[in-house]
């Protein structure tokens, strides 16, 4: 991670917002709300560090996993994501198209992939739904050589993020005997400010770190018309908000900063949701002198504990996970879920990228089949299908 300690405060509330229609909450917003809640969990344990997450990356991965889940595992995913099942695929598909529309083509790219152990047989609907909704292709990968497997994944990620995310996974998180699948999402964003900052106006200024220290950092500056204003949390903590739009008109960076220096970000973050962001977009445009650090920051997040805290627990538990819609041959569970994200802000605009992965492994102990209750038996001639004997045993 690059050491830009003074910028920690800023980056934590820098969110890239995609405009949404007012009205009913969309699955896209629900997915982002989950990501914001994950972020809220993470910053609690890292109040003084840079934290960067991609809500959309998390939602995409969970969306892919949900197609393979069944029973309570699926219920937890859909409950926490607040997805109602039948229409969600169609809407996600439509939104994917909107976010990556021709107008945004050079700006946002997303790629999803399922890397499966060579020869591993996947349930067909899992493959087709992921292809249909997430454009996710299945590739086969030999996990026995952990170095080669992690390098294949990292190469794929690096390519899809145009070099921004390197080394998403290390060989030690792959189990050469038990790893069956890796689901991966990569996202890349490049936006040019609609109103650029002049390089000659960039000057070193003081930035007050959360640790009480003052740091000299390069700050961008411009006087221009922006949507901005101030608002407060329900418990009366005031903060300023500004919208910095990107060229093309559909993407913006929104920056929020508490008005009182004594108000920590942690007092504001729990009150932020997609609805809050939407409400910021109703602020009026006015002339504002903006001063914003020029920065670059990268962070890696283990998503397992935050997701468990939010109620997605079973999929991580080898005795409870139910991924029967991925395969019925073995019991799978998620051993790791990780995300790496990076952002660079300069006079010209912003580059940001993220990669998210979930690793599915088979249960290490053999599964059990205990006939300790009444059972049925059939003696079958397999080549012809003839049943030679059958029975019910109530008293062995
Ligand atoms: C694993 O893959 C690496 C890199 O592709 C290769 O150099 C190495 O020889 C392989 N190891 C084994 C045991 O096959
Ligand atoms: C690299 O990424 C681009 C999209 O960014 C994609 O079109 C291309 O197929 C990828 N190449 C490889 C080798 O995966």
Coordinates of C-alpha atoms and ligand atoms in Angstrom, one line a residue:
X1 CA 0.0 0.0 0.0
X2 CA 1.3 3.5 -0.8
X3 CA 1.8 5.6 2.2
X4 CA -0.4 8.6 1.9
X5 CA -1.5 8.7 5.5
X6 CA -2.7 12.3 5.4
X7 CA -5.3 11.4 2.8
X8 CA -7.0 8.7 4.9
X9 CA -9.9 10.8 5.9
X10 CA -10.8 11.8 2.4
X11 CA -10.7 8.6 0.6
X12 CA -13.0 6.8 3.0
X13 CA -16.0 8.8 1.9
X14 CA -15.2 9.1 -1.8
X15 CA -17.9 7.2 -3.5
X16 CA -18.5 6.9 -7.2
X17 CA -22.2 7.3 -7.8
X18 CA -24.0 6.2 -10.9
X19 CA -27.2 8.2 -11.3
X20 CA -30.3 6.2 -10.6
X21 CA -33.9 7.0 -11.4
X22 CA -35.8 8.3 -8.4
X23 CA -38.5 6.0 -7.2
X24 CA -38.4 2.4 -6.2
X25 CA -35.0 1.1 -5.0
X26 CA -33.3 -0.9 -7.8
X27 CA -31.3 -4.1 -7.3
X28 CA -28.3 -2.0 -8.2
X29 CA -29.0 0.3 -5.3
X30 CA -29.7 -2.7 -3.0
X31 CA -26.3 -4.2 -4.0
X32 CA -24.6 -0.9 -3.4
X33 CA -26.3 -0.5 0.0
X34 CA -24.9 -3.9 1.0
X35 CA -21.5 -2.7 -0.1
X36 CA -21.9 0.5 2.0
X37 CA -22.8 -1.7 5.0
X38 CA -19.7 -3.8 4.4
X39 CA -17.7 -0.6 4.2
X40 CA -19.2 0.5 7.5
X41 CA -18.2 -2.8 9.1
X42 CA -14.6 -2.5 7.8
X43 CA -14.0 1.1 8.9
X44 CA -15.0 0.2 12.5
X45 CA -11.9 -1.8 12.8
X46 CA -9.7 0.5 10.7
X47 CA -10.8 4.0 11.7
X48 CA -7.4 5.6 10.8
X49 CA -6.5 3.8 7.6
X50 CA -7.4 4.2 4.0
X51 CA -10.3 1.9 3.1
X52 CA -11.5 1.6 -0.4
X53 CA -14.1 -0.9 -1.5
X54 CA -16.2 -1.5 -4.6
X55 CA -19.8 -2.0 -3.5
X56 CA -20.6 -3.1 -7.0
X57 CA -17.8 -5.6 -7.0
X58 CA -19.1 -7.2 -3.8
X59 CA -22.7 -7.2 -5.1
X60 CA -21.6 -8.8 -8.4
X61 CA -19.7 -11.6 -6.6
X62 CA -22.6 -12.3 -4.2
X63 CA -25.0 -12.2 -7.2
X64 CA -22.9 -14.9 -9.0
X65 CA -22.7 -17.0 -5.8
X66 CA -26.4 -16.7 -5.2
X67 CA -27.1 -18.5 -8.5
X68 CA -25.3 -21.5 -7.1
X69 CA -26.7 -21.4 -3.6
X70 CA -29.8 -23.2 -2.3
X71 CA -31.7 -23.6 0.9
X72 CA -30.7 -21.4 3.9
X73 CA -27.4 -20.3 2.2
X74 CA -29.4 -18.8 -0.6
X75 CA -32.0 -17.3 1.8
X76 CA -29.2 -15.5 3.7
X77 CA -27.8 -14.1 0.5
X78 CA -31.1 -12.9 -0.9
X79 CA -32.3 -11.6 2.5
X80 CA -29.1 -9.5 3.1
X81 CA -29.1 -8.3 -0.5
X82 CA -32.9 -7.7 -0.2
X83 CA -33.4 -9.3 -3.6
X84 CA -36.8 -10.6 -4.5
X85 CA -36.0 -13.5 -6.6
X86 CA -37.9 -13.7 -9.9
X87 CA -37.3 -10.3 -11.4
X88 CA -33.8 -9.6 -10.2
X89 CA -31.9 -11.2 -13.0
X90 CA -33.7 -9.2 -15.7
X91 CA -33.1 -5.9 -13.9
X92 CA -29.5 -6.6 -13.1
X93 CA -28.9 -7.5 -16.7
X94 CA -30.6 -4.2 -17.9
X95 CA -28.5 -2.2 -15.4
X96 CA -25.3 -3.8 -16.4
X97 CA -26.1 -2.7 -19.9
X98 CA -26.8 0.8 -18.7
X99 CA -23.6 1.2 -16.7
X100 CA -21.5 0.0 -19.6
X101 CA -23.5 1.7 -22.3
X102 CA -21.8 3.0 -25.4
X103 CA -21.7 6.5 -23.9
X104 CA -19.7 5.1 -21.0
X105 CA -17.7 2.6 -23.0
X106 CA -14.3 4.1 -22.3
X107 CA -15.2 4.7 -18.7
X108 CA -16.5 1.7 -17.0
X109 CA -15.6 -1.9 -17.8
X110 CA -16.5 -5.0 -15.8
X111 CA -15.5 -8.6 -16.4
X112 CA -16.6 -11.7 -14.5
X113 CA -15.2 -15.2 -14.7
X114 CA -15.6 -18.6 -13.1
X115 CA -12.4 -20.5 -12.9
X116 CA -13.2 -24.2 -12.3
X117 CA -11.0 -27.1 -11.6
X118 CA -10.3 -29.0 -14.8
X119 CA -12.9 -31.7 -15.3
X120 CA -15.2 -30.3 -12.6
X121 CA -18.8 -30.7 -13.6
X122 CA -21.0 -27.7 -13.0
X123 CA -24.8 -27.6 -13.0
X124 CA -25.9 -26.1 -16.3
X125 CA -28.3 -23.4 -15.0
X126 CA -25.4 -22.0 -12.9
X127 CA -23.3 -21.6 -16.0
X128 CA -26.1 -20.2 -18.2
X129 CA -27.4 -17.7 -15.6
X130 CA -24.0 -16.4 -14.8
X131 CA -23.3 -16.0 -18.5
X132 CA -26.6 -14.4 -19.2
X133 CA -26.6 -11.9 -16.3
X134 CA -22.9 -11.3 -15.6
X135 CA -21.3 -12.3 -18.9
X136 CA -19.3 -14.6 -16.9
X137 CA -17.5 -17.4 -18.8
X138 CA -16.3 -20.6 -17.3
X139 CA -12.6 -21.3 -17.7
X140 CA -10.9 -24.4 -16.5
X141 CA -7.9 -24.2 -14.2
X142 CA -5.6 -26.7 -12.6
X143 CA -5.5 -25.8 -8.9
X144 CA -3.0 -28.5 -8.1
X145 CA -0.2 -26.2 -9.0
X146 CA -1.0 -23.3 -6.7
X147 CA 1.7 -21.0 -8.1
X148 CA 0.5 -21.5 -11.6
X149 CA -3.2 -21.1 -10.7
X150 CA -2.7 -17.9 -8.7
X151 CA -0.6 -16.5 -11.4
X152 CA -3.3 -17.2 -14.0
X153 CA -5.9 -15.5 -11.9
X154 CA -3.6 -12.5 -11.2
X155 CA -2.8 -12.2 -14.9
X156 CA -6.5 -12.2 -15.8
X157 CA -7.2 -9.5 -13.2
X158 CA -4.3 -7.4 -14.2
X159 CA -5.4 -7.4 -17.8
X160 CA -9.0 -6.7 -17.0
X161 CA -8.1 -3.8 -14.7
X162 CA -5.6 -2.4 -17.3
X163 CA -2.7 -3.0 -15.0
X164 CA -4.1 -1.3 -11.9
X165 CA -4.7 -4.4 -9.7
X166 CA -1.8 -6.8 -9.3
X167 CA -1.4 -9.8 -7.1
X168 CA -5.0 -10.2 -6.0
X169 CA -4.4 -13.7 -4.7
X170 CA -1.3 -15.5 -3.3
X171 CA -0.7 -19.2 -3.8
X172 CA -1.3 -20.0 -0.1
X173 CA -5.0 -19.3 -0.3
X174 CA -5.5 -22.0 -2.8
X175 CA -5.8 -25.6 -1.5
X176 CA -4.3 -27.8 -4.2
X177 CA -6.4 -30.7 -3.2
X178 CA -9.7 -29.1 -2.3
X179 CA -10.1 -25.8 -4.3
X180 CA -12.8 -26.3 -6.9
X181 CA -13.8 -22.9 -8.1
X182 CA -12.8 -19.2 -8.0
X183 CA -15.3 -16.6 -9.0
X184 CA -13.7 -13.3 -10.0
X185 CA -15.0 -9.9 -10.8
X186 CA -12.8 -7.1 -12.1
X187 CA -13.9 -3.5 -12.6
X188 CA -12.1 -0.6 -14.2
X189 CA -13.1 3.0 -14.2
X190 CA -11.5 6.0 -15.9
X191 CA -13.2 9.3 -15.9
X192 CA -12.1 12.8 -17.0
X193 CA -13.4 15.6 -14.9
X194 CA -16.0 17.6 -16.7
X195 CA -14.2 20.7 -15.3
X196 CA -10.5 19.9 -15.0
X197 CA -8.1 21.2 -12.4
X198 CA -5.3 23.4 -13.7
X199 CA -1.9 21.9 -12.8
X200 CA -0.5 25.3 -12.0
X201 CA -3.1 25.6 -9.3
X202 CA -1.9 22.5 -7.6
X203 CA 0.0 23.4 -4.4
X204 CA 1.2 21.8 -1.3
X205 CA -1.2 22.5 1.6
X206 CA -1.8 21.3 5.0
X207 CA -4.0 18.2 5.6
X208 CA -5.0 17.4 9.2
X209 CA -4.7 13.7 9.7
X210 CA -6.9 11.7 12.0
X211 CA -3.9 11.2 14.3
X212 CA -3.7 14.9 15.0
X213 CA -0.7 15.4 12.8
X214 CA -0.5 17.9 10.0
X215 CA 0.8 16.7 6.6
X216 CA 1.9 18.7 3.6
X217 CA 0.3 17.2 0.5
X218 CA -0.4 18.4 -3.1
X219 CA -3.9 19.8 -3.4
X220 CA -5.9 20.4 -6.5
X221 CA -7.8 23.7 -6.6
X222 CA -10.4 25.3 -8.8
X223 CA -13.2 27.8 -8.7
X224 CA -16.2 26.6 -10.6
X225 CA -19.9 25.8 -10.5
X226 CA -20.7 22.6 -8.7
X227 CA -23.6 21.0 -7.0
X228 CA -22.9 21.4 -3.3
X229 CA -24.3 22.1 0.1
X230 CA -24.5 20.9 3.6
X231 CA -26.7 18.5 5.3
X232 CA -26.9 16.6 8.6
X233 CA -27.2 13.1 10.0
X234 CA -30.5 12.4 11.9
X235 CA -28.6 13.1 15.1
X236 CA -27.6 16.5 14.0
X237 CA -24.0 16.2 12.8
X238 CA -23.4 18.5 9.9
X239 CA -21.3 17.7 6.9
X240 CA -20.5 19.3 3.5
X241 CA -21.1 17.6 0.2
X242 CA -19.9 18.3 -3.3
X243 CA -20.5 16.6 -6.6
X244 CA -17.6 16.5 -9.1
X245 CA -19.0 15.3 -12.4
X246 CA -17.1 13.4 -15.0
X247 CA -17.1 14.1 -18.7
X248 CA -20.0 12.3 -20.4
X249 CA -22.6 13.2 -17.8
X250 CA -23.6 10.0 -16.1
X251 CA -20.9 9.5 -13.5
X252 CA -19.8 11.7 -10.6
X253 CA -17.6 11.6 -7.6
X254 CA -19.4 12.8 -4.4
X255 CA -17.2 13.9 -1.6
X256 CA -18.5 14.4 2.0
X257 CA -16.6 16.0 4.9
X258 CA -17.8 16.8 8.4
X259 CA -18.1 20.5 9.1
X260 CA -16.7 20.3 12.6
X261 CA -13.2 19.1 12.7
X262 CA -14.0 17.3 15.8
X263 CA -16.7 15.1 14.1
X264 CA -15.0 11.8 13.1
X265 CA -16.0 10.2 9.8
X266 CA -17.2 7.2 11.9
X267 CA -20.1 9.4 13.1
X268 CA -21.3 10.1 9.6
X269 CA -20.7 6.8 7.8
X270 CA -23.5 4.8 9.5
X271 CA -26.0 7.2 8.1
X272 CA -24.9 6.9 4.5
X273 CA -27.0 4.8 2.0
X274 CA -27.8 5.0 -1.6
X275 CA -30.9 7.0 -0.5
X276 CA -28.6 9.5 1.2
X277 CA -26.5 9.8 -2.0
X278 CA -29.6 10.4 -4.0
X279 CA -30.7 13.2 -1.6
X280 CA -27.3 14.9 -2.1
X281 CA -28.1 15.1 -5.8
X282 CA -30.9 17.5 -5.1
X283 CA -28.6 20.2 -3.9
X284 CA -28.3 23.3 -5.9
X285 CA -25.4 24.3 -8.2
X286 CA -23.3 27.2 -7.1
X287 CA -19.8 28.7 -7.5
X288 CA -17.4 27.0 -5.2
X289 CA -13.7 27.0 -4.6
X290 CA -12.8 23.3 -4.4
X291 CA -9.6 22.1 -2.8
X292 CA -9.0 18.4 -2.9
X293 CA -5.9 16.3 -2.4
X294 CA -4.3 14.8 -5.4
X295 CA -3.9 11.2 -4.2
X296 CA -3.4 7.6 -5.0
X297 CA -4.5 4.9 -2.6
X298 CA -4.9 1.1 -2.6
X299 CA -6.5 -1.2 0.0
X300 CA -7.1 -4.9 0.3
X301 CA -10.1 -6.1 2.2
X302 CA -11.0 -9.5 3.6
X303 CA -14.8 -9.6 3.2
X304 CA -15.5 -12.7 5.2
X305 CA -16.0 -11.1 8.7
X306 CA -17.9 -8.1 7.5
X307 CA -20.3 -10.3 5.5
X308 CA -20.7 -12.7 8.5
X309 CA -21.5 -9.7 10.7
X310 CA -24.2 -8.7 8.2
X311 CA -25.8 -12.2 8.4
X312 CA -24.2 -14.0 5.5
X313 CA -22.7 -16.8 7.6
X314 CA -23.7 -20.2 6.2
X315 CA -21.8 -20.0 2.9
X316 CA -18.5 -19.8 4.9
X317 CA -19.3 -22.8 7.1
X318 CA -18.3 -26.1 5.7
X319 CA -21.0 -28.0 7.6
X320 CA -23.8 -25.6 6.6
X321 CA -23.0 -24.2 3.2
X322 CA -25.4 -25.3 0.4
X323 CA -24.1 -24.8 -3.1
X324 CA -26.2 -27.6 -4.6
X325 CA -26.9 -25.5 -7.6
X326 CA -23.2 -25.4 -8.5
X327 CA -22.7 -29.1 -8.1
X328 CA -24.4 -32.0 -6.4
X329 CA -21.3 -34.2 -6.4
X330 CA -19.6 -32.5 -3.4
X331 CA -20.3 -30.1 -0.6
X332 CA -18.7 -26.8 -1.4
X333 CA -18.2 -23.8 0.8
X334 CA -16.5 -20.4 0.5
X335 CA -13.1 -20.4 2.1
X336 CA -12.1 -16.9 1.2
X337 CA -13.7 -13.7 -0.2
X338 CA -11.3 -10.9 -0.9
X339 CA -11.3 -7.5 -2.6
X340 CA -8.5 -5.2 -3.7
X341 CA -9.3 -1.7 -4.8
X342 CA -7.3 1.3 -6.0
X343 CA -8.0 4.9 -6.8
X344 CA -5.9 7.7 -8.4
X345 CA -7.2 11.2 -8.4
X346 CA -5.4 13.9 -10.4
X347 CA -5.9 17.2 -12.2
X348 CA -7.4 15.4 -15.2
X349 CA -9.7 13.0 -13.5
X350 CA -9.9 9.6 -11.7
X351 CA -8.8 6.1 -12.4
X352 CA -10.2 3.4 -10.1
X353 CA -10.2 -0.3 -10.2
X354 CA -11.2 -3.3 -8.1
X355 CA -11.0 -7.0 -8.2
X356 CA -13.1 -9.3 -6.0
X357 CA -12.8 -13.0 -5.6
X358 CA -14.6 -15.9 -3.8
X359 CA -12.9 -19.2 -3.5
X360 CA -15.0 -22.4 -3.2
X361 CA -13.5 -25.5 -1.7
X362 CA -14.8 -29.0 -1.1
X363 CA -15.2 -30.3 2.4
X364 CA -12.0 -31.7 3.8
X365 CA -13.5 -34.6 5.7
X366 CA -15.4 -37.1 3.6
X367 CA -19.2 -36.5 3.7
X368 CA -21.2 -38.8 5.8
X369 CA -24.0 -41.1 5.0
X370 CA -25.4 -42.7 8.1
X371 CA -28.3 -45.1 7.7
X372 CA -29.4 -45.0 11.3
X373 CA -33.0 -44.5 10.5
X374 CA -35.5 -46.4 8.3
X375 CA -34.3 -46.5 4.8
X376 CA -35.1 -47.7 1.3
X377 CA -32.9 -49.8 -0.9
X378 CA -32.9 -50.8 -4.6
X379 CA -30.8 -53.3 -6.3
X380 CA -30.5 -52.2 -9.9
X381 CA -28.9 -53.5 -13.0
X382 CA -27.3 -50.4 -14.3
X383 CA -26.8 -51.2 -18.0
X384 CA -30.5 -51.9 -18.4
X385 CA -32.0 -49.9 -15.5
X386 CA -33.8 -53.0 -14.3
X387 CA -34.6 -53.0 -10.6
X388 CA -34.0 -56.5 -9.3
X389 CA -34.9 -56.0 -5.7
X390 CA -36.2 -53.2 -3.6
X391 CA -37.1 -52.8 0.0
X392 CA -37.8 -50.7 3.0
X393 CA -35.9 -51.5 6.2
X394 CA -37.5 -50.5 9.4
X395 CA -35.8 -53.0 11.6
X396 CA -32.4 -54.2 10.4
Ligands
LIG1 C1 3.9 -25.0 -11.3 O1 3.9 -23.9 -12.2 C2 5.0 -23.1 -12.3 C3 4.7 -21.9 -13.1 O2 3.9 -22.2 -14.2 C4 6.2 -24.0 -12.9 O3 7.3 -23.3 -12.9 C5 6.3 -25.2 -11.9 O4 7.3 -26.1 -12.5 C6 5.1 -25.9 -11.7 N1 5.2 -26.9 -10.6 C7 4.9 -28.2 -10.7 C8 5.1 -29.0 -9.6 O5 4.4 -28.6 -11.8
LIG2 C1 -7.7 -8.4 -21.7 O1 -8.7 -7.5 -21.4 C2 -9.5 -7.1 -22.5 C3 -10.5 -6.1 -22.0 O2 -10.0 -5.2 -21.1 C4 -10.1 -8.3 -23.2 O3 -10.8 -7.8 -24.4 C5 -9.1 -9.3 -23.6 O4 -9.7 -10.4 -24.2 C6 -8.2 -9.7 -22.4 N1 -7.1 -10.5 -22.8 C7 -6.9 -11.7 -22.2 C8 -5.7 -12.4 -22.7 O5 -7.6 -12.1 -21.3

